[in-house]
Short mmCIF file of C-alpha atoms in Angstrom, two decimals:
data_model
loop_
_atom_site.label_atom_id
_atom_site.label_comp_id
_atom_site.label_asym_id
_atom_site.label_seq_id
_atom_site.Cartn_x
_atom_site.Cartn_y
_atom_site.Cartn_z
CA UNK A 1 0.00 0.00 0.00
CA UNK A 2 2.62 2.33 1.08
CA UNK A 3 4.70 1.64 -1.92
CA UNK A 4 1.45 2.25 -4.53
CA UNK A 5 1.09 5.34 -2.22
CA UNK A 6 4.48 6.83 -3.26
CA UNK A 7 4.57 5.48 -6.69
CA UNK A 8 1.10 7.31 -7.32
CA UNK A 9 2.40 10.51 -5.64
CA UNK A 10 5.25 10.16 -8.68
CA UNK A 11 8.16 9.41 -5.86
CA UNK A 12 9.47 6.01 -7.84
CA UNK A 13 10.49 4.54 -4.94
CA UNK A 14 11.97 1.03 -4.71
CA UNK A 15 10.52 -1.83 -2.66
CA UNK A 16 10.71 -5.25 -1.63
CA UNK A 17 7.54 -6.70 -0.20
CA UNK A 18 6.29 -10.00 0.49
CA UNK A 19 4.06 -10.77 -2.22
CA UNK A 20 3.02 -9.56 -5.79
CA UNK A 21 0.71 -6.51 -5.93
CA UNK A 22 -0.94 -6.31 -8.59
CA UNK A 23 -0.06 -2.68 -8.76
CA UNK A 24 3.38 -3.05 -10.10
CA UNK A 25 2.95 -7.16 -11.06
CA UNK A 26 6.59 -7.69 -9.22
CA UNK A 27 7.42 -7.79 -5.94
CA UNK A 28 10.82 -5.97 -5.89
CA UNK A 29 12.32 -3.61 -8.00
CA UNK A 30 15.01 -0.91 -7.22
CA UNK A 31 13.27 2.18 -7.99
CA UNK A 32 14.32 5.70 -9.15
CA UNK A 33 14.56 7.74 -5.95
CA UNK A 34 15.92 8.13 -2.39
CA UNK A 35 12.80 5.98 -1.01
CA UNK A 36 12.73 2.30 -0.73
CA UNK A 37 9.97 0.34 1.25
CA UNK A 38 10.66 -3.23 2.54
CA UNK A 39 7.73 -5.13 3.96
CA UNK A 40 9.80 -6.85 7.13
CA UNK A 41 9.10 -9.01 9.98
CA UNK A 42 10.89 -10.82 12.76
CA UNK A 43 12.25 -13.96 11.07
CA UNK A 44 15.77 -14.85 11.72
CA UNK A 45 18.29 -12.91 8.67
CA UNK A 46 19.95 -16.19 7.53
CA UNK A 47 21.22 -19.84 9.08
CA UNK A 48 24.30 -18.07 9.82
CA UNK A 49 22.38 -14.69 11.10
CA UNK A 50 19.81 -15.05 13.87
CA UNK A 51 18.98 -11.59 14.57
CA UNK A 52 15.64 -10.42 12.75
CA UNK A 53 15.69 -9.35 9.47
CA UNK A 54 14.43 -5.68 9.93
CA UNK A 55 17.23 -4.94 12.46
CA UNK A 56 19.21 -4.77 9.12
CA UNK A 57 17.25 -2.41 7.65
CA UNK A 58 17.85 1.00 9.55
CA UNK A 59 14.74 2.80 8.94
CA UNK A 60 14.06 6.50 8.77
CA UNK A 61 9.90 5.57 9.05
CA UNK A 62 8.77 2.66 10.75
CA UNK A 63 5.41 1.04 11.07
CA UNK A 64 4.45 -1.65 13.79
CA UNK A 65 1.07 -2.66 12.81
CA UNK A 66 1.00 -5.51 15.08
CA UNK A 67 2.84 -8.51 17.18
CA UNK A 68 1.90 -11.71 18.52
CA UNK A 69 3.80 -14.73 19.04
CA UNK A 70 4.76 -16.82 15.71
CA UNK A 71 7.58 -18.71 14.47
CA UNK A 72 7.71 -21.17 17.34
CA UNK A 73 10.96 -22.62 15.58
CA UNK A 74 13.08 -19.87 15.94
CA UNK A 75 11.79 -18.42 19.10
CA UNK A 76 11.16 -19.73 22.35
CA UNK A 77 8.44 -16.95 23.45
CA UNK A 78 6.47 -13.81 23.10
CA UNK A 79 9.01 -11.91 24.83
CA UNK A 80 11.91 -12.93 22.59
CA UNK A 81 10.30 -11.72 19.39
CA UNK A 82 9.35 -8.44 21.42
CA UNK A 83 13.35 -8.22 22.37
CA UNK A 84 14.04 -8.28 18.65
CA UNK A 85 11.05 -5.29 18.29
CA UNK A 86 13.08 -3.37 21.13
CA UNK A 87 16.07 -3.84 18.83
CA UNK A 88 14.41 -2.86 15.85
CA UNK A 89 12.95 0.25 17.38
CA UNK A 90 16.54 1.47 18.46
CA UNK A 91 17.13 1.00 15.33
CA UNK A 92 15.04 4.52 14.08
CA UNK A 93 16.96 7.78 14.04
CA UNK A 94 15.96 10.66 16.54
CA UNK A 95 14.66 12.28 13.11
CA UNK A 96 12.37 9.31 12.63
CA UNK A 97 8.66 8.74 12.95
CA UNK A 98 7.42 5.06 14.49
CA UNK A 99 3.89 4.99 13.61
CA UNK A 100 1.68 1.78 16.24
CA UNK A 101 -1.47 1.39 16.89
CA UNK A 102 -3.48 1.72 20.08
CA UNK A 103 -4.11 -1.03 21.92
CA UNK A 104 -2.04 -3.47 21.57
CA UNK A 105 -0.41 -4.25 24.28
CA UNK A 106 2.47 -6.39 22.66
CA UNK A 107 3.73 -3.49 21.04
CA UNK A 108 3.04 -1.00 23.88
CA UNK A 109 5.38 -3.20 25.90
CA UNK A 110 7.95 -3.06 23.39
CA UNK A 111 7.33 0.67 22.90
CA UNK A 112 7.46 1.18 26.89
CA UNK A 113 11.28 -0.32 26.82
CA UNK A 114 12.06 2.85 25.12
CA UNK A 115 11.14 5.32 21.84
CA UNK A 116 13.78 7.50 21.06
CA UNK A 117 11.74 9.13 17.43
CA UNK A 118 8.91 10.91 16.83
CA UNK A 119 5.76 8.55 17.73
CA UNK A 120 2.27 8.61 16.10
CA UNK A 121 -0.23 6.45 17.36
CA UNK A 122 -3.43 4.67 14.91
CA UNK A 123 -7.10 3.76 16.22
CA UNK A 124 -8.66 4.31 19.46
CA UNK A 125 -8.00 7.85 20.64
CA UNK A 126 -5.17 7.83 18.50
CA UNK A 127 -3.34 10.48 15.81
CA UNK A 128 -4.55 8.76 13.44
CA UNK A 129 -8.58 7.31 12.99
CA UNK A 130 -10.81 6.05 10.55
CA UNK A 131 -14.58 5.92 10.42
CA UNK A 132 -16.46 3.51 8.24
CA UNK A 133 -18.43 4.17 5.88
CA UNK A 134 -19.30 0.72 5.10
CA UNK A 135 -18.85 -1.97 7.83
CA UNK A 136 -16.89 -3.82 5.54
CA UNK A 137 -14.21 -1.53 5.41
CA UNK A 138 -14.58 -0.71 1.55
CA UNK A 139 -15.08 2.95 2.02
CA UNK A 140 -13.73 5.05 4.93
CA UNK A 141 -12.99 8.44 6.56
CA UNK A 142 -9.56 9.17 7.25
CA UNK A 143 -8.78 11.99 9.99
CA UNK A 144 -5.54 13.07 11.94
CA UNK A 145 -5.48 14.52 14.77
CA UNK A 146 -9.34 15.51 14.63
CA UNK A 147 -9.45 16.54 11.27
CA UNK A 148 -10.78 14.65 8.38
CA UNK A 149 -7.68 13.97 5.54
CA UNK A 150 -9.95 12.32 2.98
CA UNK A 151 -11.93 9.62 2.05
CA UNK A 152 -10.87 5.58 0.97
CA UNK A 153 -13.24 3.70 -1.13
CA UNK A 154 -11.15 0.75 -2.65
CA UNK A 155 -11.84 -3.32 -3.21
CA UNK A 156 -11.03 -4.13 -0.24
CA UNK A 157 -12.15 -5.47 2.98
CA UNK A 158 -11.92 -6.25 6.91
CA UNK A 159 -10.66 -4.17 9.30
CA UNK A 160 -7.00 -5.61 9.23
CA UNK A 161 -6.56 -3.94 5.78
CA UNK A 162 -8.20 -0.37 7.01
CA UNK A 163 -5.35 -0.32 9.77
CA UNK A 164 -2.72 -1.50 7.31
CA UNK A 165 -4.03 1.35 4.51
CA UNK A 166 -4.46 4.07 7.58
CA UNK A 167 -0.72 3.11 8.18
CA UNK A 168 0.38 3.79 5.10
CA UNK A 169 -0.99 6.90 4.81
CA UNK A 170 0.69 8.00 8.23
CA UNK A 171 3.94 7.04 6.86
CA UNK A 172 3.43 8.88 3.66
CA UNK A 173 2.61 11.88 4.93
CA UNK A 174 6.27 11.88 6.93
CA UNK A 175 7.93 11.86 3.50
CA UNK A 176 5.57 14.93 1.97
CA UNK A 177 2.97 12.81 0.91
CA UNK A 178 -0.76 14.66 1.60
CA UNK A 179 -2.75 12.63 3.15
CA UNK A 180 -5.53 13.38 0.85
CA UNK A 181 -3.42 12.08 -1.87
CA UNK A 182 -2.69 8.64 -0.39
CA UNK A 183 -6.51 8.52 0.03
CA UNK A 184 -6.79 9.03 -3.68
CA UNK A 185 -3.66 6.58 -4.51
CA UNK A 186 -5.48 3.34 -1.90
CA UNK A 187 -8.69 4.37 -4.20
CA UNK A 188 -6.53 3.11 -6.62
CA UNK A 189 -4.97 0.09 -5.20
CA UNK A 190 -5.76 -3.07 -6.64
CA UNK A 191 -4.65 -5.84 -3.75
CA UNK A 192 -1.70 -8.16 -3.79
CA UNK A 193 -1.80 -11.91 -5.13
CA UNK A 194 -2.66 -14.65 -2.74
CA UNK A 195 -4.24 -11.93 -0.15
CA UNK A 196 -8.20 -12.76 -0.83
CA UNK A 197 -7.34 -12.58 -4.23
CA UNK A 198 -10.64 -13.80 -6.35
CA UNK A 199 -10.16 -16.36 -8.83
CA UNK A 200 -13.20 -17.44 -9.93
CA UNK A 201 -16.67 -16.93 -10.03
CA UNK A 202 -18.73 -19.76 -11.69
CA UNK A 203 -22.41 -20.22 -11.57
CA UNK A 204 -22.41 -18.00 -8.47
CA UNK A 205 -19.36 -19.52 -6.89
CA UNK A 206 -16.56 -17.29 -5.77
CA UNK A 207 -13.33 -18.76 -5.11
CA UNK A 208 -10.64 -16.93 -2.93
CA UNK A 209 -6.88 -17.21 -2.32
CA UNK A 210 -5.95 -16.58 0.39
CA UNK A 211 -2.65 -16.35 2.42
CA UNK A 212 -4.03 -16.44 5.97
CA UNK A 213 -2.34 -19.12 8.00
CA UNK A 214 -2.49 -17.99 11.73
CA UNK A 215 -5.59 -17.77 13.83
CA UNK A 216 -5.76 -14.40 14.03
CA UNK A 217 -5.17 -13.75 10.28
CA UNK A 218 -8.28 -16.37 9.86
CA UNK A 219 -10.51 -14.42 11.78
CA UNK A 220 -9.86 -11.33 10.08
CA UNK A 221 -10.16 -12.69 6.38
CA UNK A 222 -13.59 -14.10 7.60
CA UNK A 223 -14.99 -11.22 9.34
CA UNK A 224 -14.08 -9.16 6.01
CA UNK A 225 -15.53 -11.17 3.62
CA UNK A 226 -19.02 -11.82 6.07
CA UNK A 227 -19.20 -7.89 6.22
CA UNK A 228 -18.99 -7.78 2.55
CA UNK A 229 -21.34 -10.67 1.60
CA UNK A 230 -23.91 -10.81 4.91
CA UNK A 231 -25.57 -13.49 5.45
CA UNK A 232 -24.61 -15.48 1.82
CA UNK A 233 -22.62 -19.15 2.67
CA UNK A 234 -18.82 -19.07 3.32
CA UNK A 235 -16.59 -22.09 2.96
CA UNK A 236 -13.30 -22.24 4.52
CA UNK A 237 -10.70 -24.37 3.24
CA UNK A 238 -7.77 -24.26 5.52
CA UNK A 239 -4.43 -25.96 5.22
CA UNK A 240 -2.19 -25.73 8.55
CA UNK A 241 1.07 -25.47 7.26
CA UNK A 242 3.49 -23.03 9.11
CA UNK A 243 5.94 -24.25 11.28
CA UNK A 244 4.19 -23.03 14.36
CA UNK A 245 1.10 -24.12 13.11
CA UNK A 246 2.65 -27.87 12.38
CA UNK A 247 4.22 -27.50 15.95
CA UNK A 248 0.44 -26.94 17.46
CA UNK A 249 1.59 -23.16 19.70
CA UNK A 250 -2.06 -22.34 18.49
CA UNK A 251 -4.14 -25.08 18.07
CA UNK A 252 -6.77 -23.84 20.91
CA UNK A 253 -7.59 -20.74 18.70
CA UNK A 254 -8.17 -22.72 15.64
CA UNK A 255 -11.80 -23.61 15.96
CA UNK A 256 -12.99 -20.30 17.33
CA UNK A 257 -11.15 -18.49 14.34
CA UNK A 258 -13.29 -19.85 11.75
CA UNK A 259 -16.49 -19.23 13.28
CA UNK A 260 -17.72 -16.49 10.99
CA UNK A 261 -17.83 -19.33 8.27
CA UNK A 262 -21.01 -21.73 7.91
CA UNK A 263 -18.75 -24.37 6.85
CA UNK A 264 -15.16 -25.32 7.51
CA UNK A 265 -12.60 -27.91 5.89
CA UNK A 266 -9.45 -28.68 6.97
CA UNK A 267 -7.15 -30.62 5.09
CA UNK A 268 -4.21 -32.15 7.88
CA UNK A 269 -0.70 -32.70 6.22
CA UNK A 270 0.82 -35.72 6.87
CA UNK A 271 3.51 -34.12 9.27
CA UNK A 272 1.64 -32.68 12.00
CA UNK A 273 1.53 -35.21 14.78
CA UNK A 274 -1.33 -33.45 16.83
CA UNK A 275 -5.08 -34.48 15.96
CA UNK A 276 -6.62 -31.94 13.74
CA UNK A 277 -9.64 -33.82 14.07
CA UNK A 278 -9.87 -33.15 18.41
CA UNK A 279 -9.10 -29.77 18.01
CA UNK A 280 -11.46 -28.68 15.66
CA UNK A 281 -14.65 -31.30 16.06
CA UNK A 282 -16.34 -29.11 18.71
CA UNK A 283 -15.93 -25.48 17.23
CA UNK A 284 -18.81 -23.66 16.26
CA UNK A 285 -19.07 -24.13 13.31
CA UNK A 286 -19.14 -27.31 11.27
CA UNK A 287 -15.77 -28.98 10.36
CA UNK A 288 -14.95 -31.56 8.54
CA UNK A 289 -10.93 -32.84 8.42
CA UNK A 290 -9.81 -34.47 5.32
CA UNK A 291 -6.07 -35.88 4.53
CA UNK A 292 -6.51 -36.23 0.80
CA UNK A 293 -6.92 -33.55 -1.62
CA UNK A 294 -8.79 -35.47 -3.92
CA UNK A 295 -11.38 -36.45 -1.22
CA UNK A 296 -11.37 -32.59 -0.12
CA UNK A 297 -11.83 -31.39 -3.50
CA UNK A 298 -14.75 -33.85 -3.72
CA UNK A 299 -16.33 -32.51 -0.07
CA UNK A 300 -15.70 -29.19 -1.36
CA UNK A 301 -18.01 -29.26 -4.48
CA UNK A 302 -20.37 -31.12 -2.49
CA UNK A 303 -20.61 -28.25 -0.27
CA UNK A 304 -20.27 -25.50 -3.31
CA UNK A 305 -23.93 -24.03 -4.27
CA UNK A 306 -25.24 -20.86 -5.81
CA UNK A 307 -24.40 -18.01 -3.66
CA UNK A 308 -21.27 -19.37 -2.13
CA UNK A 309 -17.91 -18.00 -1.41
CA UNK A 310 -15.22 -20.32 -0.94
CA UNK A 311 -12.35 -19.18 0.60
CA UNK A 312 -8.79 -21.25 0.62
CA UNK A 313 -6.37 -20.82 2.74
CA UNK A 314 -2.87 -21.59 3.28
CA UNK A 315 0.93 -19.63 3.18
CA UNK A 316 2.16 -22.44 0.41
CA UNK A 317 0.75 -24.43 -2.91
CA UNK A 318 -1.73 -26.78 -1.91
CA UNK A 319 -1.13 -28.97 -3.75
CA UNK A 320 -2.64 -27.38 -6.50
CA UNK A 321 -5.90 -27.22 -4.95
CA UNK A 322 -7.19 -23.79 -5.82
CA UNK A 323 -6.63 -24.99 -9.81
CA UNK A 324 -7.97 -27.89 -9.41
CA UNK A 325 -11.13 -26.39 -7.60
CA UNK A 326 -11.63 -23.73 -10.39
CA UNK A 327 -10.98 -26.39 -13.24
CA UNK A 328 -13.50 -28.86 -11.50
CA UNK A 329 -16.03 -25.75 -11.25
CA UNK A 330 -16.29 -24.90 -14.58
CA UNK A 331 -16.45 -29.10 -15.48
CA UNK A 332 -19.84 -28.76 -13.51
CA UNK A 333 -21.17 -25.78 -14.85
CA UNK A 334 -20.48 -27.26 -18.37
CA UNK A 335 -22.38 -30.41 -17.31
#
């Protein structure tokens, strides 16, 4: 977002982010100016490098849009990735801005260890606030400081992706972006591959990709797309492949995560060695856990009417699944 932000303001920065958006169709490039954005998290640097990546990265704006506890194999708890956010955060010049939101009390404990830049805070009673327009998130009110900056109406949804855009316009704004012209550029912005990306729609069937692979991230994707569609059927197809999902660190969050769906499949890979099956049977909503993709493609178009928005998720291939699901949809619409 923050990259589209400054490429739309005609800055030609470089970037390196995470994913593809659709935007630019790469997801790095060098760029023609002083400004570079990198999309960074805590993950060690390399095998022979176990400080976090973004410790390397020196920046002059920083955004901390949120932190929980993930990658189980490299650390041992919460408060070791928040040691590498203290780092981090020492990292940003005096001259800098740290923009966080309110409220989270992961970061405020990192942020309470010491903040040596300028600090803006997002949500709440914050700097920074948004007002829906539509309780999906697809159109909002951007203020700062008690006055309104402009107005976001874009394709996208869920309140994870207002924060992330209301973000980016915070940290454009410290390198002489408007804010009203961010608003325009996230008008603009077209998504990023693999982040509820549609691929489909076939006889009333949407089919979504979807990179969400941690509890959290599942609830958000959901509550998004149940704003946008109300009370229409939503499938979840969820593949628990992480590391710290295949080491189980939040397997009592699973079931409650998906509850915004009316239906749930989960397909357990054959390396996880805790039951799937136990964790998930009494959720509330109805699960089903499959180890074959062939049988869960098969449960999947039994489940797939008119009106229906299936929604896949996983952070690798699949197996091929979404294909296979799209290919298999259009088969039965062609009779």
């Amino acid at each position: 977002m923050l990259a589209w932000i400054l490429e739309y303001a005609g800055m030609k920065p470089g970037f390196l982010i995470g994913g593809v958006p659709s935007n630019f169709e790469v997801s790095a490039r060098l760029g023609d100016s002083p400004f570079f954005v990198v999309e960074a998290d805590e993950y060690d640097s390399a095998f022979f490098d176990k400080r976090s990546k973004f410790v390397h990265y020196r920046p002059h704006t920083a955004i901390l849009n949120n932190l929980e506890f993930d990658h189980a194999d490299i650390f041992a708890d919460l408060n070791a990735i928040q040691t590498q956010f203290h780092h981090f955060v020492r990292t940003v010049p005096g001259t800098g801005l740290i923009v966080a939101p309110v409220g989270d009390e992961n970061i405020q404990e990192v942020l309470d260890r010491g903040c040596w830049s300028e600090l803006q805070s997002m949500g709440g009673q914050g700097d920074w606030t948004t007002a829906l327009i539509e309780n999906d998130g697809s159109t909002f009110n951007v203020s700062f400081q008690g006055e309104q900056q402009g107005t976001v109406c874009w394709g996208q949804t869920g309140m994870h992706n207002v924060a992330n855009g209301l973000a980016a316009i915070a940290a454009a704004r410290h390198v002489g972006v408007k804010p009203v012209v961010a608003c325009e550029a996230l008008c603009q912005f077209l998504g990023v591959k693999r982040r509820m990306e549609k691929l489909a729609t076939i006889n009333g069937v949407s089919v979504y990709d979807d990179f969400a692979h941690h509890p959290t991230a599942i609830a958000t994707t959901l509550e998004g797309l149940r704003n946008k569609v109300g009370s229409e059927e939503i499938i979840a197809v969820i593949e628990p492949r992480s590391n710290t999902m295949k080491l189980g660190i939040h397997k009592s969050q699973l079931a409650n995560s998906t509850r915004l769906a009316n239906q749930v499949l989960w397909y357990q890979p054959e390396n996880i060695d805790w039951s799937l099956s136990e964790v998930v049977g009494d959720g509330p909503v109805s699960a089903e856990v499959l180890n074959d993709i062939d049988t869960l493609l098969e449960h999947t178009l039994e489940k797939a009417r008119k009106r229906a928005h299936i929604v896949i998720m996983s952070n690798g291939g699949f197996s091929g699944f979404h294909g296979k699901l799209v290919k298999a949809l259009e088969a039965r619409a062609n009779g």
